C-alpha cells in the first residue's frame, strides 16, 4: 500500500506573522532564548525531501556554512530561471508544479518539508498542496517584513495537532482539514 506523503511547513515567525525583515534578516530570531535546537532535529528526522524557493536557497548559501545543510535529502529549489542542477539540488523551472507535487506525494518516503519562503508557501497554499504547518512563534514584533501568509491566500481550515514550548518559543502544529 502506497501511503500519501505530507507536505509540511516547518517555519518560525514573529508574533505579528513575519518570517524575516524586509531586508531578509533573521537576526531577531537568534536573539530569542530557545531550548536546544527548538525541536529541529526531531522534525528533521521525519523528512527526506526538501522544497524551497530560490530566494531562500540563495539566503542559505550566503550563510557561513561548512557545506550544503541538507545533504542526504532530496532537495528541490523552485526558480524562474533555468539553472543547472548540482549534486545536492534539483532546480525546478517551467515544470508543471502540480505534476511534480503529485509525483513526490505519491512516492514512498517520509514527509516533504516546504522550507519557504513566503512566495513559494503562498503558491502551495493557493494550489492546496499543504498538509501540515508547524509554526514556531518568537516573542518578537517586527511591524513589517516578509509575511508568513499573504492577504490573497486561500482560506484553510486547520486542526490543532499539538503545541510545544522551547523556552521563549511556542510551537503550534496544525493539520490542514481536507
XYZ file of N, CA and C in Angstrom:
534
model
N 0.846 -1.184 0.000
C 0.000 0.000 0.000
C 0.886 1.240 0.000
N 0.633 2.173 -0.909
C 1.417 3.397 -1.017
C 0.726 4.508 -0.247
N 1.310 4.895 0.880
C 0.728 5.932 1.716
C 1.125 7.306 1.185
N 0.175 8.235 1.150
C 0.424 9.588 0.680
C 1.377 10.306 1.635
N 2.386 10.940 1.075
C 3.328 11.723 1.875
C 2.775 13.129 2.070
N 2.983 13.662 3.250
C 2.507 15.010 3.553
C 3.570 16.054 3.257
N 3.097 17.214 2.782
C 3.952 18.391 2.670
C 3.701 19.226 3.911
N 4.780 19.551 4.606
C 4.677 20.238 5.877
C 5.576 21.478 5.885
N 5.025 22.584 6.332
C 5.819 23.797 6.533
C 6.300 23.776 7.975
N 7.596 23.871 8.161
C 8.212 23.964 9.498
C 8.962 25.277 9.464
N 8.427 26.278 10.170
C 8.941 27.628 9.983
C 8.750 28.442 11.256
N 9.597 29.413 11.451
C 9.475 30.333 12.594
C 8.913 31.656 12.098
N 8.160 32.313 12.966
C 7.574 33.606 12.630
C 7.557 34.499 13.862
N 7.538 35.784 13.619
C 7.363 36.733 14.707
C 5.911 36.655 15.175
N 5.639 37.213 16.332
C 4.276 37.191 16.866
C 3.290 37.857 15.903
N 3.753 38.852 15.149
C 2.874 39.527 14.196
C 2.940 38.927 12.790
N 3.512 37.723 12.659
C 3.366 36.956 11.426
C 4.393 37.175 10.336
N 5.599 37.634 10.680
C 6.646 37.813 9.666
C 7.717 36.745 9.816
N 8.261 36.283 8.673
C 9.296 35.250 8.705
C 10.690 35.843 8.548
N 10.767 37.098 8.182
C 12.045 37.807 8.051
C 11.749 39.298 7.954
N 12.792 40.100 8.162
C 12.633 41.536 7.966
C 12.585 41.815 6.470
N 12.296 43.046 6.092
C 12.244 43.402 4.672
C 13.577 43.151 3.965
N 14.691 43.273 4.696
C 15.996 43.016 4.078
C 16.446 41.568 4.295
N 15.487 40.670 4.563
C 15.679 39.217 4.674
C 16.525 38.807 5.878
N 16.587 39.647 6.881
C 17.359 39.325 8.080
C 16.552 38.455 9.038
N 17.272 37.517 9.669
C 16.689 36.682 10.719
C 17.349 36.958 12.069
N 18.092 38.045 12.161
C 18.805 38.366 13.403
C 17.869 38.369 14.607
N 16.664 38.870 14.432
C 15.681 38.935 15.508
C 15.376 37.552 16.069
N 15.417 36.547 15.222
C 15.093 35.178 15.623
C 16.169 34.601 16.548
N 17.404 34.935 16.260
C 18.513 34.373 17.026
C 18.740 35.089 18.360
N 18.018 36.185 18.583
C 18.100 36.895 19.864
C 17.202 36.258 20.921
N 16.280 35.395 20.491
C 15.318 34.778 21.404
C 15.936 33.540 22.035
N 15.757 33.399 23.336
C 16.313 32.244 24.038
C 15.394 31.042 23.850
N 15.942 30.018 23.221
C 15.190 28.801 22.978
C 15.633 27.693 23.913
N 15.380 26.477 23.485
C 15.748 25.292 24.272
C 16.372 24.287 23.309
N 17.680 24.098 23.398
C 18.367 23.209 22.464
C 18.216 23.731 21.049
N 17.793 22.866 20.131
C 17.573 23.308 18.747
C 16.089 23.539 18.474
N 15.325 23.708 19.538
C 13.891 24.042 19.428
C 13.101 23.018 18.627
N 13.460 21.750 18.755
C 12.726 20.670 18.096
C 13.135 20.394 16.661
N 14.132 21.131 16.148
C 14.512 20.964 14.747
C 15.010 19.553 14.438
N 15.912 19.014 15.253
C 16.489 17.684 14.973
C 15.418 16.605 14.904
N 14.492 16.634 15.847
C 13.404 15.647 15.844
C 12.572 15.773 14.570
N 12.245 17.014 14.197
C 11.480 17.235 12.971
C 12.270 16.773 11.751
N 13.537 17.148 11.681
C 14.378 16.866 10.512
C 14.454 15.369 10.212
N 14.391 14.550 11.232
C 14.420 13.099 11.045
C 13.147 12.572 10.377
N 12.068 13.342 10.375
C 10.800 12.891 9.798
C 10.673 13.226 8.313
N 11.677 13.922 7.731
C 11.593 14.335 6.328
C 12.725 13.731 5.511
N 12.449 13.522 4.217
C 13.507 13.081 3.320
C 13.556 13.905 2.042
N 12.621 14.849 1.919
C 12.563 15.699 0.734
C 12.388 17.145 1.190
N 13.138 18.042 0.553
C 13.158 19.457 0.903
C 12.702 20.259 -0.315
N 11.795 21.217 -0.099
C 11.342 22.127 -1.152
C 11.592 23.556 -0.685
N 12.114 24.401 -1.575
C 12.303 25.805 -1.202
C 12.341 26.670 -2.446
N 12.106 27.949 -2.228
C 12.200 28.916 -3.304
C 13.635 29.358 -3.514
N 13.885 30.001 -4.624
C 15.236 30.419 -4.992
C 15.807 31.445 -4.016
N 14.992 32.403 -3.578
C 15.500 33.414 -2.641
C 15.906 32.772 -1.326
N 15.148 31.792 -0.862
C 15.503 31.079 0.371
C 16.802 30.315 0.163
N 16.923 29.635 -0.966
C 18.151 28.905 -1.285
C 19.347 29.855 -1.308
N 19.196 30.988 -1.989
C 20.296 31.957 -2.066
C 20.680 32.456 -0.677
N 19.689 32.713 0.183
C 19.963 33.175 1.542
C 20.751 32.112 2.305
N 20.322 30.868 2.200
C 21.008 29.766 2.894
C 22.457 29.662 2.409
N 22.660 29.767 1.114
C 24.005 29.611 0.552
C 24.923 30.781 0.921
N 24.363 31.927 1.295
C 25.174 33.078 1.716
C 25.628 32.963 3.168
N 25.041 32.017 3.899
C 25.412 31.851 5.307
C 26.773 31.174 5.394
N 27.429 31.359 6.501
C 28.763 30.788 6.702
C 28.629 29.332 7.147
N 28.319 28.460 6.190
C 28.101 27.043 6.480
C 29.285 26.223 5.983
N 29.474 25.078 6.581
C 30.590 24.209 6.192
C 30.271 23.391 4.939
N 29.059 23.447 4.477
C 28.636 22.707 3.294
C 27.133 22.835 3.148
N 26.578 22.194 2.157
C 25.141 22.252 1.942
C 24.438 21.621 3.146
N 23.510 22.337 3.790
C 22.933 21.857 5.055
C 21.969 20.681 4.933
N 21.524 20.353 3.724
C 20.522 19.295 3.572
C 21.064 18.095 2.811
N 22.340 17.820 2.951
C 22.944 16.645 2.295
C 22.203 15.381 2.737
N 22.018 14.472 1.790
C 21.346 13.219 2.108
C 19.835 13.293 1.971
N 19.313 14.471 1.709
C 17.881 14.648 1.480
C 17.699 15.050 0.013
N 16.589 14.659 -0.569
C 16.276 15.089 -1.929
C 15.824 16.542 -1.844
N 16.481 17.436 -2.570
C 16.204 18.872 -2.444
C 15.827 19.476 -3.790
N 14.678 20.170 -3.809
C 14.192 20.872 -4.993
C 14.134 22.354 -4.695
N 14.682 23.169 -5.600
C 14.624 24.619 -5.484
C 13.823 25.137 -6.672
N 12.760 25.872 -6.382
C 11.888 26.410 -7.421
C 12.401 27.785 -7.824
N 12.583 27.976 -9.141
C 13.160 29.213 -9.650
C 12.488 29.612 -10.954
N 12.554 30.899 -11.245
C 12.005 31.400 -12.509
C 13.034 31.295 -13.636
N 14.287 30.982 -13.274
C 15.379 30.910 -14.247
C 15.825 29.466 -14.431
N 16.370 29.196 -15.598
C 16.910 27.875 -15.864
C 18.310 27.799 -15.258
N 18.497 26.872 -14.307
C 19.776 26.725 -13.610
C 20.170 25.254 -13.648
N 21.449 25.006 -13.809
C 21.981 23.645 -13.843
C 21.881 23.008 -12.454
N 21.373 21.786 -12.388
C 21.312 21.060 -11.122
C 22.717 20.873 -10.554
N 22.795 20.724 -9.236
C 24.057 20.407 -8.574
C 23.920 18.999 -8.011
N 24.964 18.495 -7.361
C 24.861 17.153 -6.775
C 23.882 17.129 -5.614
N 23.594 18.293 -5.012
C 22.700 18.357 -3.856
C 21.303 18.884 -4.170
N 21.144 19.581 -5.302
C 19.902 20.304 -5.577
C 19.413 20.080 -6.999
N 18.088 19.875 -7.117
C 17.435 19.863 -8.424
C 16.685 21.194 -8.529
N 17.023 21.986 -9.542
C 16.360 23.269 -9.747
C 15.148 23.047 -10.644
N 14.003 23.504 -10.194
C 12.746 23.302 -10.904
C 12.365 24.610 -11.579
N 12.277 24.554 -12.907
C 11.940 25.739 -13.696
C 11.015 25.320 -14.829
N 9.860 25.941 -14.883
C 8.971 25.714 -16.002
C 8.265 24.367 -15.993
N 8.539 23.536 -15.000
C 7.854 22.243 -14.926
C 6.436 22.450 -14.439
N 5.583 21.527 -14.743
C 4.225 21.575 -14.240
C 4.264 21.286 -12.736
N 4.023 22.306 -11.943
C 4.114 22.205 -10.487
C 3.208 21.110 -9.946
N 1.970 21.061 -10.407
C 1.023 20.061 -9.916
C 1.524 18.649 -10.214
N 2.085 18.448 -11.390
C 2.598 17.127 -11.774
C 3.744 16.712 -10.848
N 4.678 17.633 -10.571
C 5.804 17.318 -9.699
C 5.337 17.015 -8.277
N 4.455 17.828 -7.735
C 3.984 17.627 -6.359
C 3.210 16.320 -6.257
N 2.383 16.020 -7.243
C 1.642 14.754 -7.256
C 2.615 13.580 -7.272
N 3.671 13.688 -8.081
C 4.690 12.632 -8.152
C 5.374 12.460 -6.790
N 5.813 13.562 -6.190
C 6.513 13.480 -4.904
C 5.624 12.910 -3.802
N 4.367 13.372 -3.762
C 3.448 12.880 -2.724
C 3.132 11.396 -2.917
N 3.195 10.925 -4.154
C 2.876 9.532 -4.443
C 4.028 8.566 -4.217
N 5.233 9.086 -4.050
C 6.393 8.229 -3.820
C 6.420 7.736 -2.379
N 7.044 6.590 -2.188
C 7.239 6.073 -0.843
C 8.310 6.919 -0.154
N 8.091 7.248 1.087
C 9.102 8.002 1.815
C 8.536 8.707 3.023
N 9.354 9.596 3.538
C 8.987 10.375 4.719
C 8.257 11.644 4.287
N 8.065 12.548 5.233
C 7.391 13.816 4.934
C 8.245 14.682 4.017
N 7.572 15.633 3.385
C 8.199 16.593 2.482
C 8.178 17.946 3.185
N 9.355 18.537 3.397
C 9.461 19.810 4.112
C 9.466 20.970 3.138
N 8.449 21.809 3.227
C 8.393 23.045 2.473
C 9.072 24.094 3.347
N 10.347 24.375 3.059
C 11.167 25.262 3.879
C 10.690 26.706 3.778
N 10.362 27.156 2.600
C 9.975 28.550 2.380
C 10.499 28.962 1.026
N 10.414 30.166 0.736
C 9.945 31.291 1.521
C 8.501 31.591 1.283
N 8.191 32.834 1.596
C 6.818 33.311 1.576
C 6.116 33.147 0.243
N 6.794 33.470 -0.844
C 6.168 33.361 -2.167
C 5.833 31.910 -2.505
N 6.765 31.001 -2.231
C 6.524 29.592 -2.544
C 5.418 29.033 -1.647
N 5.440 29.390 -0.373
C 4.382 28.941 0.529
C 3.030 29.436 0.033
N 2.967 30.678 -0.401
C 1.725 31.242 -0.952
C 1.245 30.413 -2.149
N 2.158 30.068 -3.058
C 1.806 29.251 -4.229
C 1.272 27.897 -3.797
N 1.917 27.282 -2.796
C 1.483 25.970 -2.319
C 0.117 26.044 -1.640
N -0.140 27.121 -0.913
C -1.457 27.297 -0.282
C -2.514 27.488 -1.359
N -2.227 28.333 -2.346
C -3.172 28.587 -3.432
C -3.530 27.305 -4.179
N -2.546 26.407 -4.320
C -2.761 25.149 -5.051
C -3.218 23.998 -4.162
N -3.439 24.297 -2.883
C -3.915 23.309 -1.905
C -2.959 22.111 -1.770
N -1.649 22.386 -1.815
C -0.632 21.344 -1.660
C -0.285 21.079 -0.204
N -0.528 22.045 0.672
C -0.071 21.933 2.062
C -0.944 20.960 2.854
N -0.271 20.156 3.699
C -0.968 19.196 4.548
C -0.828 19.528 6.032
N 0.300 20.126 6.416
C 0.551 20.440 7.818
C 1.367 21.728 7.929
N 1.231 22.371 9.077
C 2.041 23.541 9.412
C 2.580 23.350 10.823
N 3.883 23.506 10.980
C 4.470 23.625 12.312
C 5.090 25.019 12.342
N 4.444 25.902 13.083
C 4.856 27.297 13.135
C 5.365 27.581 14.539
N 6.621 27.990 14.622
C 7.212 28.340 15.909
C 7.190 29.852 16.033
N 6.482 30.321 17.045
C 6.284 31.754 17.252
C 7.365 32.291 18.191
N 8.044 33.327 17.732
C 9.053 34.008 18.544
C 8.409 35.222 19.211
N 8.759 35.512 20.459
C 8.169 36.650 21.151
C 8.793 37.971 20.691
N 8.561 38.279 19.428
C 9.093 39.479 18.800
C 8.023 40.051 17.887
N 7.898 41.358 17.885
C 7.002 42.036 16.946
C 7.884 42.862 16.015
N 7.813 42.551 14.724
C 8.647 43.240 13.740
C 7.959 44.457 13.130
N 6.641 44.434 13.055
C 5.916 45.564 12.482
C 5.828 45.534 10.971
N 6.829 44.995 10.329
C 6.836 44.847 8.874
C 7.891 43.815 8.503
N 7.824 43.345 7.272
C 8.795 42.357 6.816
C 8.183 41.442 5.782
N 8.746 40.252 5.671
C 8.252 39.244 4.732
C 7.197 38.426 5.477
N 5.941 38.485 5.021
C 4.863 37.826 5.772
C 4.876 36.309 5.620
N 4.439 35.641 6.679
C 4.259 34.190 6.630
C 3.115 33.849 5.679
N 2.017 34.572 5.809
C 0.854 34.349 4.947
C 0.528 35.628 4.200
N -0.042 35.483 3.017
C -0.402 36.622 2.182
C -1.903 36.887 2.296
N -2.277 38.126 2.068
C -3.683 38.507 2.105
C -4.514 37.685 1.125
N -3.911 37.333 -0.002
C -4.626 36.601 -1.054
C -4.661 35.096 -0.835
N -4.053 34.594 0.245
C -4.041 33.151 0.473
C -5.455 32.611 0.616
N -5.607 31.384 0.169
C -6.890 30.687 0.307
C -7.200 30.484 1.784
N -8.469 30.456 2.090
C -8.877 30.133 3.458
C -8.651 28.647 3.686
N -7.981 28.318 4.772
C -7.725 26.924 5.121
C -8.293 26.639 6.504
N -8.995 25.543 6.634
C -9.442 25.093 7.945
C -8.363 24.172 8.495
N -7.972 24.413 9.729
C -6.887 23.663 10.341
C -7.364 22.943 11.591
N -6.661 21.868 11.921
C -6.922 21.110 13.144
C -5.643 21.146 13.968
N -5.745 21.586 15.214
C -4.576 21.639 16.085
C -4.162 20.224 16.458
N -2.910 19.865 16.114
C -2.382 18.535 16.453
C -1.574 18.559 17.743
N -1.036 19.738 18.097
C -0.266 19.810 19.327
C 0.467 21.127 19.474
N 0.976 21.344 20.669
C 1.790 22.517 20.963
C 3.013 22.080 21.762
N 4.067 22.842 21.642
C 5.289 22.638 22.433
C 5.830 24.004 22.797
N 6.563 24.060 23.869
C 7.292 25.285 24.188
C 8.772 24.943 24.273
N 9.568 25.855 23.769
C 11.022 25.750 23.814
C 11.517 27.055 24.417
N 11.482 27.128 25.736
C 11.793 28.324 26.492
C 10.878 29.459 26.017
N 11.389 30.440 25.283
C 10.580 31.592 24.874
C 9.789 31.360 23.575
N 10.028 30.249 22.895
C 9.322 29.932 21.653
C 8.098 29.053 21.943
N 7.044 29.254 21.166
C 5.862 28.396 21.233
C 5.653 27.792 19.849
N 5.580 26.463 19.801
C 5.382 25.748 18.537
C 3.931 25.314 18.434
N 3.314 25.635 17.299
C 1.936 25.246 17.011
C 1.967 24.282 15.830
N 1.345 23.104 16.001
C 1.339 22.094 14.946
C -0.109 21.912 14.477
N -0.355 22.233 13.217
C -1.690 22.137 12.628
C -1.690 21.183 11.441
N -2.805 20.517 11.262
C -3.060 19.702 10.074
C -4.128 20.425 9.261
N -3.981 20.406 7.944
C -4.981 21.031 7.070
C -6.172 20.081 6.988
N -7.342 20.614 7.291
C -8.573 19.832 7.213
C -8.922 19.658 5.740
N -9.012 18.412 5.290
C -9.270 18.125 3.862
C -10.733 17.820 3.631
